[in-house]
Coordinates of C-alpha atoms in Angstrom, one line a residue:
Chain A
M1 CA -43.0 -72.6 68.3
I2 CA -43.5 -75.5 65.8
E3 CA -46.6 -78.5 66.5
L4 CA -47.2 -82.2 65.2
L5 CA -50.6 -82.8 65.8
N6 CA -50.9 -86.8 65.4
V7 CA -48.4 -86.1 61.7
K8 CA -49.0 -90.2 60.0
K9 CA -47.0 -90.3 56.8
V10 CA -47.5 -93.4 54.6
F11 CA -45.7 -94.2 51.1
N12 CA -47.2 -96.0 48.4
P13 CA -50.2 -96.8 49.7
G14 CA -52.4 -99.1 48.9
T15 CA -49.6 -101.0 47.1
V16 CA -47.0 -104.6 48.2
N17 CA -44.5 -101.7 48.3
E18 CA -47.3 -99.7 50.8
N19 CA -44.8 -98.0 54.4
V20 CA -46.3 -96.6 57.4
A21 CA -42.7 -94.5 57.8
I22 CA -45.2 -91.6 59.9
K23 CA -47.6 -93.7 62.3
G24 CA -49.2 -90.5 63.9
I25 CA -46.7 -88.5 66.3
S26 CA -47.7 -85.5 68.2
L27 CA -44.9 -83.1 68.9
K28 CA -44.3 -79.5 70.1
I29 CA -41.2 -77.9 69.4
N30 CA -40.1 -74.8 72.0
Q31 CA -38.8 -71.7 71.3
Y32 CA -35.2 -72.6 71.4
D33 CA -34.7 -76.3 72.2
F34 CA -32.4 -77.8 70.3
I35 CA -33.2 -81.4 69.5
T36 CA -31.2 -84.2 69.1
V37 CA -32.9 -87.2 67.2
I38 CA -31.8 -90.8 67.1
G39 CA -32.5 -93.9 65.8
S40 CA -32.0 -96.4 62.9
N41 CA -32.8 -97.2 59.5
G42 CA -35.9 -96.8 58.7
A43 CA -37.4 -95.4 62.0
G44 CA -38.9 -92.1 60.1
K45 CA -36.4 -89.7 61.1
S46 CA -35.7 -87.8 58.3
T47 CA -38.9 -88.2 56.9
M48 CA -40.6 -86.4 60.2
L49 CA -38.0 -83.8 59.1
N50 CA -39.4 -84.1 55.7
L51 CA -42.3 -83.6 56.5
I52 CA -41.7 -80.0 59.0
S53 CA -40.5 -78.9 55.6
G54 CA -42.5 -80.1 53.2
S55 CA -40.5 -81.9 51.2
Y56 CA -43.4 -84.1 52.0
I57 CA -46.9 -83.4 52.5
P58 CA -48.8 -85.3 55.8
D59 CA -51.6 -88.0 54.5
V60 CA -53.1 -87.5 58.2
G61 CA -52.8 -84.8 60.7
S62 CA -51.2 -81.2 61.3
I63 CA -48.9 -79.3 61.3
F64 CA -48.0 -75.9 63.0
I65 CA -45.1 -72.8 62.2
N66 CA -46.1 -69.9 65.3
D67 CA -49.6 -71.1 66.0
K68 CA -49.7 -70.7 61.6
D69 CA -51.2 -73.7 59.8
V70 CA -49.2 -75.4 57.3
S71 CA -49.5 -79.3 57.1
K72 CA -50.8 -77.2 52.6
Y73 CA -47.8 -75.9 52.0
P74 CA -44.9 -76.7 49.9
N75 CA -42.0 -77.1 50.6
Y76 CA -41.5 -73.3 48.7
Q77 CA -43.9 -72.1 51.0
R78 CA -42.8 -72.9 54.1
A79 CA -38.1 -71.9 53.7
S80 CA -39.1 -68.9 55.3
Y81 CA -39.5 -70.6 58.5
I82 CA -37.7 -73.5 57.9
G83 CA -34.1 -73.7 57.0
Q84 CA -31.9 -76.7 56.6
V85 CA -29.0 -78.3 56.2
F86 CA -28.7 -81.4 54.3
Q87 CA -26.3 -84.8 55.4
D88 CA -24.9 -85.3 51.3
P89 CA -23.5 -81.9 50.9
L90 CA -22.8 -81.5 47.6
S91 CA -27.6 -80.7 47.6
G92 CA -27.1 -77.8 49.6
T93 CA -25.7 -75.4 47.1
A94 CA -25.9 -74.5 44.0
G95 CA -22.1 -75.3 42.4
S96 CA -22.0 -73.3 38.9
L97 CA -22.5 -70.6 40.9
T98 CA -20.8 -68.3 42.5
I99 CA -20.3 -68.3 46.6
E100 CA -21.4 -64.5 46.5
E101 CA -24.5 -65.8 43.8
N102 CA -25.2 -68.1 46.4
L103 CA -25.3 -66.7 49.8
A104 CA -28.2 -63.6 48.2
I105 CA -30.5 -66.6 47.1
A106 CA -30.1 -67.5 50.4
L107 CA -30.5 -64.3 52.1
K108 CA -33.6 -63.3 49.6
R109 CA -35.6 -66.3 51.6
G110 CA -39.0 -66.1 52.0
K111 CA -38.6 -62.7 50.4
K112 CA -40.3 -61.6 46.3
R113 CA -37.5 -62.0 44.7
G114 CA -37.8 -59.5 41.4
L115 CA -35.1 -58.6 38.6
G116 CA -33.5 -56.4 40.8
L117 CA -29.5 -57.3 40.7
G118 CA -28.5 -60.1 42.6
V119 CA -25.5 -59.8 44.3
K120 CA -24.7 -56.4 45.0
G121 CA -22.3 -54.4 46.4
A122 CA -23.3 -53.4 50.2
D123 CA -24.5 -56.9 49.9
R124 CA -20.3 -58.0 49.1
E125 CA -19.5 -56.5 52.3
F126 CA -22.2 -58.3 55.1
F127 CA -21.4 -61.9 53.0
R128 CA -17.5 -61.3 53.1
E129 CA -18.6 -60.9 56.6
K130 CA -20.7 -63.9 57.3
L131 CA -17.7 -65.9 55.8
S132 CA -14.8 -64.6 57.7
Q133 CA -17.2 -66.4 61.0
L134 CA -17.2 -70.0 59.6
G135 CA -12.1 -69.5 59.5
L136 CA -12.0 -70.6 57.2
G137 CA -11.1 -68.0 54.6
L138 CA -13.8 -68.5 52.9
E139 CA -14.1 -63.9 52.9
N140 CA -11.7 -64.2 49.8
R141 CA -13.6 -66.5 47.3
L142 CA -16.8 -64.3 47.3
K143 CA -16.5 -65.1 43.0
D144 CA -15.1 -68.3 42.9
R145 CA -17.7 -71.1 42.5
V146 CA -19.1 -73.5 44.8
G147 CA -17.8 -76.3 42.9
L148 CA -14.2 -75.7 43.4
L149 CA -15.1 -76.0 46.9
S150 CA -14.6 -79.5 48.9
G151 CA -17.6 -81.2 50.8
G152 CA -16.8 -79.7 54.2
Q153 CA -16.7 -76.4 52.8
R154 CA -19.7 -76.3 51.5
Q155 CA -21.5 -78.1 53.9
A156 CA -20.6 -74.7 56.3
V157 CA -21.7 -71.8 53.6
T158 CA -25.6 -74.1 53.3
L159 CA -25.1 -74.4 57.1
L160 CA -24.5 -70.5 56.9
M161 CA -26.4 -70.5 54.3
A162 CA -29.8 -71.8 56.4
T163 CA -28.9 -69.1 59.0
M164 CA -28.7 -66.4 57.4
V165 CA -31.7 -65.3 57.4
K166 CA -33.0 -66.4 61.0
P167 CA -35.2 -69.1 60.2
E168 CA -38.3 -70.0 62.8
I169 CA -36.8 -74.0 63.0
L170 CA -33.8 -75.4 61.6
L171 CA -33.0 -79.0 60.5
L172 CA -30.7 -80.6 60.1
D173 CA -30.4 -84.0 59.2
E174 CA -28.1 -86.4 59.8
H175 CA -25.6 -82.6 58.3
T176 CA -22.2 -84.7 59.8
A177 CA -22.8 -88.1 58.3
A178 CA -20.7 -87.5 54.8
L179 CA -17.9 -85.7 56.1
D180 CA -14.4 -87.2 57.7
P181 CA -14.2 -87.0 61.7
K182 CA -12.1 -83.7 61.8
T183 CA -14.1 -82.3 59.1
A184 CA -17.7 -83.1 61.3
A185 CA -15.9 -81.7 64.6
K186 CA -16.0 -78.1 62.8
I187 CA -19.0 -78.6 61.4
I188 CA -20.3 -79.6 65.5
E189 CA -18.3 -76.2 66.1
L190 CA -20.1 -73.7 63.6
T191 CA -23.4 -75.1 64.0
E192 CA -22.8 -74.7 67.9
Y193 CA -21.6 -71.2 66.9
F194 CA -24.9 -70.3 64.6
V195 CA -27.0 -71.5 67.1
N196 CA -26.1 -69.9 70.6
E197 CA -25.4 -66.3 68.6
Y198 CA -28.3 -66.0 67.3
R199 CA -30.5 -68.3 69.4
L200 CA -32.2 -70.8 66.9
T201 CA -34.9 -73.8 67.5
V202 CA -33.1 -76.8 66.5
L203 CA -34.3 -80.5 65.4
M204 CA -30.6 -82.5 64.7
V205 CA -30.3 -86.0 62.8
T206 CA -27.8 -88.7 64.4
H207 CA -26.3 -91.5 64.9
N208 CA -24.0 -91.0 67.0
M209 CA -25.1 -91.7 70.3
R210 CA -22.7 -89.4 72.5
Q211 CA -23.6 -86.3 70.4
A212 CA -26.5 -86.9 70.2
L213 CA -26.6 -86.6 74.7
S214 CA -23.6 -84.1 74.4
L215 CA -25.6 -81.6 71.7
G216 CA -29.1 -79.7 73.0
N217 CA -31.5 -80.2 75.5
R218 CA -34.0 -83.1 74.3
T219 CA -33.6 -85.6 72.7
I220 CA -35.8 -88.0 70.4
M221 CA -35.4 -91.8 70.2
M222 CA -37.8 -93.6 67.6
H223 CA -38.6 -96.6 66.0
E224 CA -40.9 -97.6 62.8
G225 CA -42.9 -94.8 62.7
E226 CA -43.2 -93.1 66.8
I227 CA -41.0 -92.0 68.9
I228 CA -40.8 -94.2 71.4
L229 CA -38.2 -91.6 74.3
D230 CA -38.6 -88.0 74.2
I231 CA -36.2 -87.0 77.7
S232 CA -34.9 -83.7 78.2
S233 CA -32.8 -81.4 80.6
P234 CA -32.5 -82.7 83.3
E235 CA -33.4 -86.0 83.6
R236 CA -31.5 -86.4 80.2
D237 CA -28.2 -85.2 80.9
Q238 CA -27.9 -88.8 84.1
L239 CA -28.5 -90.8 80.5
E240 CA -25.4 -92.4 79.1
V241 CA -24.8 -93.8 75.8
K242 CA -25.2 -97.4 76.9
D243 CA -28.8 -96.4 78.6
L244 CA -29.6 -95.4 74.8
L245 CA -28.1 -98.1 73.9
E246 CA -30.2 -100.8 76.3
M247 CA -32.6 -99.4 74.6
F248 CA -32.1 -99.9 71.0
A249 CA -30.9 -103.4 72.0
R250 CA -34.7 -103.1 74.1
V251 CA -37.1 -102.9 71.1
R252 CA -34.6 -104.3 68.5
G253 CA -34.8 -107.7 70.8
E254 CA -39.0 -107.2 70.2
D255 CA -38.1 -107.6 66.7
I256 CA -36.1 -110.2 67.3
V257 CA -39.5 -111.9 69.0
D258 CA -41.6 -110.3 66.0
D259 CA -39.5 -112.2 63.1
K260 CA -40.1 -115.3 64.9
L261 CA -44.2 -115.4 65.4
L262 CA -43.7 -114.5 61.7
L263 CA -42.0 -117.4 60.2
A264 CA -42.6 -119.4 63.1
Chain B
M1 CA -15.9 -69.2 -0.9
S2 CA -17.9 -66.0 -2.0
Y3 CA -18.5 -63.2 -0.9
Y4 CA -22.1 -63.3 -1.1
A5 CA -21.9 -66.3 0.4
L6 CA -20.1 -65.0 3.5
L7 CA -21.9 -62.8 3.6
G8 CA -25.2 -64.4 4.1
A9 CA -22.8 -66.9 6.4
L10 CA -23.0 -64.1 8.5
E11 CA -26.5 -63.7 8.4
Q12 CA -27.2 -66.7 9.5
G13 CA -25.1 -67.8 12.1
L14 CA -26.5 -64.1 13.5
V15 CA -30.6 -64.4 13.7
Y16 CA -30.0 -68.5 14.4
G17 CA -27.7 -67.1 16.9
I18 CA -31.6 -65.8 18.6
M19 CA -32.8 -69.6 18.5
S20 CA -29.1 -70.4 19.6
L21 CA -29.6 -68.0 22.8
G22 CA -32.7 -69.6 23.6
V23 CA -31.9 -73.0 23.6
Y24 CA -28.7 -72.2 25.8
I25 CA -31.0 -71.0 28.2
T26 CA -33.3 -74.7 28.6
F27 CA -30.0 -77.0 28.2
R28 CA -27.4 -75.3 29.3
V29 CA -29.0 -72.8 32.6
L30 CA -32.3 -75.9 32.9
D31 CA -30.5 -78.8 31.6
F32 CA -33.7 -78.8 30.3
P33 CA -33.8 -81.1 27.0
D34 CA -36.2 -78.4 25.6
L35 CA -37.9 -80.3 22.1
S36 CA -40.5 -77.8 21.3
V37 CA -38.3 -75.6 19.1
D38 CA -38.3 -77.3 16.4
G39 CA -42.3 -76.7 16.9
T40 CA -41.8 -72.2 17.7
F41 CA -39.3 -72.0 15.8
P42 CA -42.1 -72.0 12.9
L43 CA -44.8 -70.5 14.8
G44 CA -42.7 -67.3 15.7
A45 CA -42.1 -67.2 11.0
S46 CA -46.0 -68.4 10.5
I47 CA -46.8 -64.9 13.7
A48 CA -45.0 -63.2 11.2
A49 CA -46.3 -64.1 8.4
I50 CA -49.4 -64.5 8.7
L51 CA -49.8 -60.5 9.9
I52 CA -46.9 -58.8 7.5
T53 CA -49.2 -60.5 4.8
N54 CA -52.4 -58.5 6.3
N55 CA -50.0 -55.3 6.1
F56 CA -49.4 -55.5 9.9
N57 CA -46.6 -53.4 11.8
P58 CA -43.5 -55.8 11.2
Y59 CA -41.9 -55.9 14.6
L60 CA -45.1 -55.8 15.7
A61 CA -45.9 -58.4 13.7
S62 CA -42.1 -60.3 15.3
L63 CA -43.3 -58.7 18.8
F64 CA -46.2 -60.7 18.1
A65 CA -43.6 -64.1 17.4
L66 CA -42.3 -63.9 20.0
L67 CA -45.7 -63.6 22.7
A68 CA -46.9 -66.8 21.2
G69 CA -43.3 -68.1 20.7
A70 CA -43.3 -68.1 25.4
F71 CA -46.6 -69.2 25.6
A72 CA -45.2 -72.4 23.8
G73 CA -43.2 -72.8 26.1
I74 CA -44.6 -72.4 28.8
I75 CA -46.7 -75.0 27.4
T76 CA -44.3 -77.0 28.2
G77 CA -43.4 -76.6 30.9
V78 CA -47.1 -77.2 32.7
L79 CA -46.7 -80.6 31.8
N80 CA -43.5 -80.8 32.5
T81 CA -44.1 -79.4 35.7
K82 CA -47.5 -79.2 36.9
L83 CA -49.2 -83.0 34.5
K84 CA -45.5 -84.6 35.1
I85 CA -44.8 -85.8 32.0
L86 CA -41.1 -86.8 31.5
N87 CA -39.2 -83.4 30.3
L88 CA -38.0 -85.1 26.0
L89 CA -41.9 -86.1 26.3
S90 CA -43.9 -82.7 26.7
G91 CA -41.3 -81.0 23.7
I92 CA -42.0 -83.4 21.1
L93 CA -45.7 -83.2 22.5
V94 CA -45.4 -79.1 22.0
M95 CA -42.9 -79.7 18.9
I96 CA -46.0 -81.8 17.3
A97 CA -49.2 -79.9 17.7
L98 CA -47.4 -77.1 16.4
Y99 CA -46.6 -78.1 13.2
S100 CA -50.9 -78.5 13.0
V101 CA -51.2 -75.0 14.2
N102 CA -48.9 -73.4 12.3
I103 CA -50.3 -74.8 8.8
R104 CA -53.2 -73.6 10.6
I105 CA -51.7 -70.0 11.3
M106 CA -51.1 -69.2 7.4
G107 CA -54.1 -71.1 6.1
Q108 CA -51.2 -73.0 4.6
P109 CA -48.5 -75.1 4.4
N110 CA -46.2 -71.9 3.6
T111 CA -46.3 -67.8 3.2
A112 CA -43.8 -65.6 1.4
L113 CA -42.8 -62.6 1.9
L114 CA -41.6 -60.9 -1.3
G115 CA -43.0 -57.3 -1.1
Y116 CA -44.6 -56.9 1.8
D117 CA -42.7 -54.1 4.7
T118 CA -40.6 -56.2 7.0
V119 CA -38.7 -55.5 10.4
F120 CA -35.6 -54.5 7.6
T121 CA -37.7 -52.1 5.3
P122 CA -36.9 -48.6 7.2
F123 CA -33.2 -49.0 7.6
E124 CA -33.2 -50.3 3.7
N125 CA -35.4 -46.8 3.2
F126 CA -33.1 -45.0 4.6
F127 CA -29.4 -45.9 4.3
G128 CA -30.2 -47.1 0.5
L129 CA -28.8 -50.4 0.6
E130 CA -29.3 -53.8 0.0
R131 CA -31.4 -56.4 2.5
F132 CA -27.9 -58.4 2.2
V133 CA -26.1 -55.8 3.3
I134 CA -28.4 -54.4 6.2
A135 CA -29.4 -58.1 7.9
P136 CA -26.0 -59.5 8.8
I137 CA -26.4 -54.6 10.2
F138 CA -29.1 -55.4 12.4
F139 CA -28.7 -58.5 13.7
V140 CA -25.3 -57.4 15.0
F141 CA -27.4 -55.4 16.8
V142 CA -29.9 -57.3 18.1
I143 CA -27.6 -59.4 19.0
V144 CA -26.2 -56.9 21.6
I145 CA -28.8 -55.7 22.9
L146 CA -30.9 -59.1 23.2
V147 CA -27.5 -61.1 24.5
I148 CA -26.8 -57.7 27.2
F149 CA -30.9 -58.5 28.7
V150 CA -30.3 -62.2 28.7
V151 CA -26.6 -61.8 30.8
W152 CA -27.8 -59.0 32.7
F153 CA -30.9 -61.6 33.6
L154 CA -29.5 -64.1 34.9
H155 CA -28.0 -62.2 37.0
T156 CA -31.1 -60.6 38.4
D157 CA -32.1 -62.4 42.1
I158 CA -35.0 -64.6 39.2
G159 CA -31.5 -65.2 37.2
L160 CA -29.6 -66.3 40.7
S161 CA -32.6 -69.4 40.9
M162 CA -33.2 -70.1 38.0
R163 CA -29.8 -70.6 36.8
A164 CA -30.2 -72.8 40.5
T165 CA -33.2 -74.7 40.0
G166 CA -31.3 -76.2 37.5
D167 CA -28.2 -77.2 39.0
N168 CA -30.0 -78.0 42.0
P169 CA -33.7 -78.1 42.5
K170 CA -33.4 -79.4 46.2
M171 CA -31.7 -77.0 47.2
V172 CA -33.3 -73.6 45.5
R173 CA -36.8 -75.0 47.0
A174 CA -35.3 -74.6 50.2
Q175 CA -34.4 -71.6 49.8
G176 CA -37.9 -71.0 49.2
V177 CA -37.8 -70.7 45.6
N178 CA -40.8 -72.7 42.9
D179 CA -39.0 -74.9 41.0
K180 CA -41.5 -75.6 38.6
F181 CA -42.3 -71.7 38.1
M182 CA -38.3 -71.0 37.3
V183 CA -38.5 -73.8 35.2
I184 CA -41.7 -72.8 33.3
L185 CA -39.9 -69.1 33.2
G186 CA -37.6 -69.9 32.0
L187 CA -39.4 -72.6 29.2
A188 CA -41.1 -69.0 27.9
F189 CA -38.1 -67.0 27.8
S190 CA -36.0 -69.1 25.3
N191 CA -39.1 -70.1 23.2
G192 CA -40.2 -66.3 23.1
L193 CA -36.2 -66.0 21.8
V194 CA -36.8 -69.2 18.9
A195 CA -39.9 -68.4 17.7
L196 CA -38.4 -64.1 17.4
S197 CA -35.7 -65.8 15.7
G198 CA -38.1 -67.6 13.9
S199 CA -40.0 -64.3 13.2
F200 CA -36.8 -63.3 11.0
V201 CA -35.7 -66.0 9.3
A202 CA -38.7 -66.0 7.1
Q203 CA -38.1 -61.8 7.6
S204 CA -34.9 -62.0 5.9
Q205 CA -35.4 -65.5 3.5
G206 CA -39.1 -63.2 2.3
S207 CA -40.8 -67.1 3.2
A208 CA -42.4 -68.8 5.7
D209 CA -42.8 -73.0 5.5
V210 CA -43.6 -74.9 8.6
N211 CA -40.6 -77.4 7.5
M212 CA -38.5 -74.8 8.2
G213 CA -38.1 -75.3 12.1
I214 CA -36.6 -79.1 11.0
G215 CA -33.2 -79.8 12.8
T216 CA -33.6 -76.2 14.9
I217 CA -32.7 -77.9 18.0
V218 CA -29.5 -79.5 16.4
A219 CA -28.2 -77.0 15.3
G220 CA -29.2 -75.4 18.0
L221 CA -27.5 -77.5 20.4
A222 CA -24.6 -77.3 18.1
S223 CA -23.4 -73.9 18.3
V224 CA -23.8 -74.1 22.1
I225 CA -21.8 -77.4 22.3
L226 CA -19.3 -75.0 19.0
G227 CA -19.5 -72.0 21.7
E228 CA -18.0 -73.7 24.4
A229 CA -15.4 -76.1 22.6
F230 CA -13.6 -72.3 21.4
L231 CA -14.6 -69.9 23.9
E232 CA -13.5 -71.8 27.6
G233 CA -14.7 -70.0 30.2
R234 CA -17.2 -70.7 33.1
S235 CA -18.6 -66.8 33.9
V236 CA -22.3 -66.1 32.3
F237 CA -21.5 -63.7 30.2
R238 CA -18.2 -65.9 28.0
A239 CA -21.7 -68.2 27.5
V240 CA -23.9 -66.8 26.3
V241 CA -21.4 -64.3 23.8
S242 CA -19.9 -68.0 23.5
V243 CA -23.4 -69.2 21.7
I244 CA -23.7 -66.2 19.2
I245 CA -19.8 -67.0 18.1
G246 CA -20.9 -71.1 17.8
S247 CA -23.8 -70.2 16.4
T248 CA -21.5 -68.2 13.5
I249 CA -19.4 -70.6 12.9
Y250 CA -21.4 -73.2 12.7
R251 CA -23.1 -71.5 9.7
L252 CA -19.7 -70.5 8.0
A253 CA -18.1 -74.7 8.5
I254 CA -20.9 -75.4 6.2
A255 CA -20.7 -72.6 4.2
V256 CA -17.3 -74.1 3.9
A257 CA -18.2 -77.6 3.9
L258 CA -21.6 -76.6 0.7
S259 CA -18.4 -74.4 -0.9
F260 CA -16.2 -77.4 -1.1
K261 CA -15.3 -79.5 -4.1
I262 CA -12.3 -82.9 -4.9
G263 CA -12.8 -83.5 -9.2
N264 CA -16.3 -84.1 -9.7
F265 CA -17.5 -84.4 -6.5
Q266 CA -19.3 -81.8 -4.2
L267 CA -21.8 -81.8 -0.8
N268 CA -24.4 -81.1 -1.5
P269 CA -27.4 -79.6 1.0
S270 CA -29.0 -82.8 1.4
D271 CA -25.5 -83.7 3.3
L272 CA -26.0 -80.5 6.0
N273 CA -27.5 -83.3 8.5
L274 CA -24.2 -85.4 8.0
I275 CA -21.7 -81.8 8.6
T276 CA -23.4 -81.7 11.4
A277 CA -22.7 -84.6 13.1
F278 CA -19.2 -83.9 11.8
I279 CA -19.1 -80.9 13.7
V280 CA -20.7 -81.2 16.5
T281 CA -18.1 -84.7 16.9
F282 CA -15.6 -82.1 16.4
A283 CA -16.9 -79.7 18.8
L284 CA -17.9 -83.0 21.6
I285 CA -14.1 -84.2 21.5
S286 CA -12.2 -81.1 21.6
P287 CA -11.4 -80.7 24.3
N288 CA -10.5 -84.5 24.6
I289 CA -8.3 -83.0 21.8
K290 CA -6.2 -79.8 23.2
K291 CA -5.6 -81.9 25.9
F292 CA -3.9 -84.1 23.9
I293 CA -1.4 -82.3 22.7
R294 CA -0.4 -79.7 25.5
V295 CA 0.3 -83.4 27.1
R296 CA 2.8 -84.7 24.0
S297 CA 4.4 -80.8 24.2

């Protein structure tokens, strides 16, 4: 279980560029939750994910993973709990290393790394089996450099790497946004497969409203660093895309009023 | 070119190859342009020289040189990762600081090693051969061991993490690797090799000089780039071997250039930097030349 308690994050504090990215949010992510996160640009979605992953350390508030306070842990110390897939398909893998070497790095997530051989003979069989689950034929290309793969293939490998050691939570930051529609559909299919296969807890940022409602069991809407909607099944099942759009319009409308007041 | 000059160039290619291995680790593996090697190379020489002239075992002296280099590398790494100083600048700071340190270590700007035992002495006595024959053979053995060691290391769990750190630090952090630690470790490893190379150079040429490190980074880069031009291929083994080949070709090319004579015109050692610039330029454009020839034919 992951819990955010009154978490706040300010960028460039005390300067003209001061930006309150997260205003003080509390969120309880239950085990096996699959939460989709929506919100306009600058709403704080990615910042929230980065706070959970440890890429950012909160200014105020605490983050608990399985009742352990990890607020001050840098990301590499939290990595044993967290699997991550980024928006940029190049971010999750090292292009100059081979597929098997990338997988070997992922296999040691949260474990001590020593001077043993990185890729052992026994690992290869395991890697082949895992890669065949992707259905991309990568199981025959263990010694190919990852840089030779397409964006979609790299994202699929990243997904595999994020889940190979079961994480407490899988963080997906618009992980299909940079892919063509067909590849994006394939990655979503794989995401659902891995989530069901390993019974994962997921937090997924998306810009696709339909995806936000069709995937998972719970949806969060963020706006200006706050969570303005948190709805779970079965109530969520009643919601339609146009309802979400209406809600967006409403919060944006308030923005316009604010702007008018400012400009008047 | 004479037989002596050829053997000399081979010996230099091999002993500076150790240094180039270090430059390969920072420049190619970690993607860290580390200029501290210009200081750690004479640091290794200074440490070895002062210990040897105080009748230390030359092997022990070389080991201490390696450790001192590694320590200097750690300082560069800490300046960059912990104190957030730009990588180029961290290296430069350590490089200039070491200039003073090296003079302090020796108590003077240079130290002669003539008449003292060196790492070659046991072999000279055993085989009854001259140093200019023994040294290249000795360095071949050292290089073979180091190449095996470096290739093995880069395939261990830590080695994989280090290679990935140079490639994609965001990814290694997400996989639970402390990327800063990897940078520091890589710099220690690299500068250890560079200092070891410096200690061997001092022992083979019979003196250590505080200015012997000038241009180390350039020679190292030239070797790495030349090697890549001659031995294409992406595997770690090929890359590491190519560094040694590059270093040897570089020294041979310089020896050939220096023995070059047209009429009364002859290149001399002060033209070395110009020669180096030509060699590196040639190596850098060679992939394009190769492609051009392939397309034409």
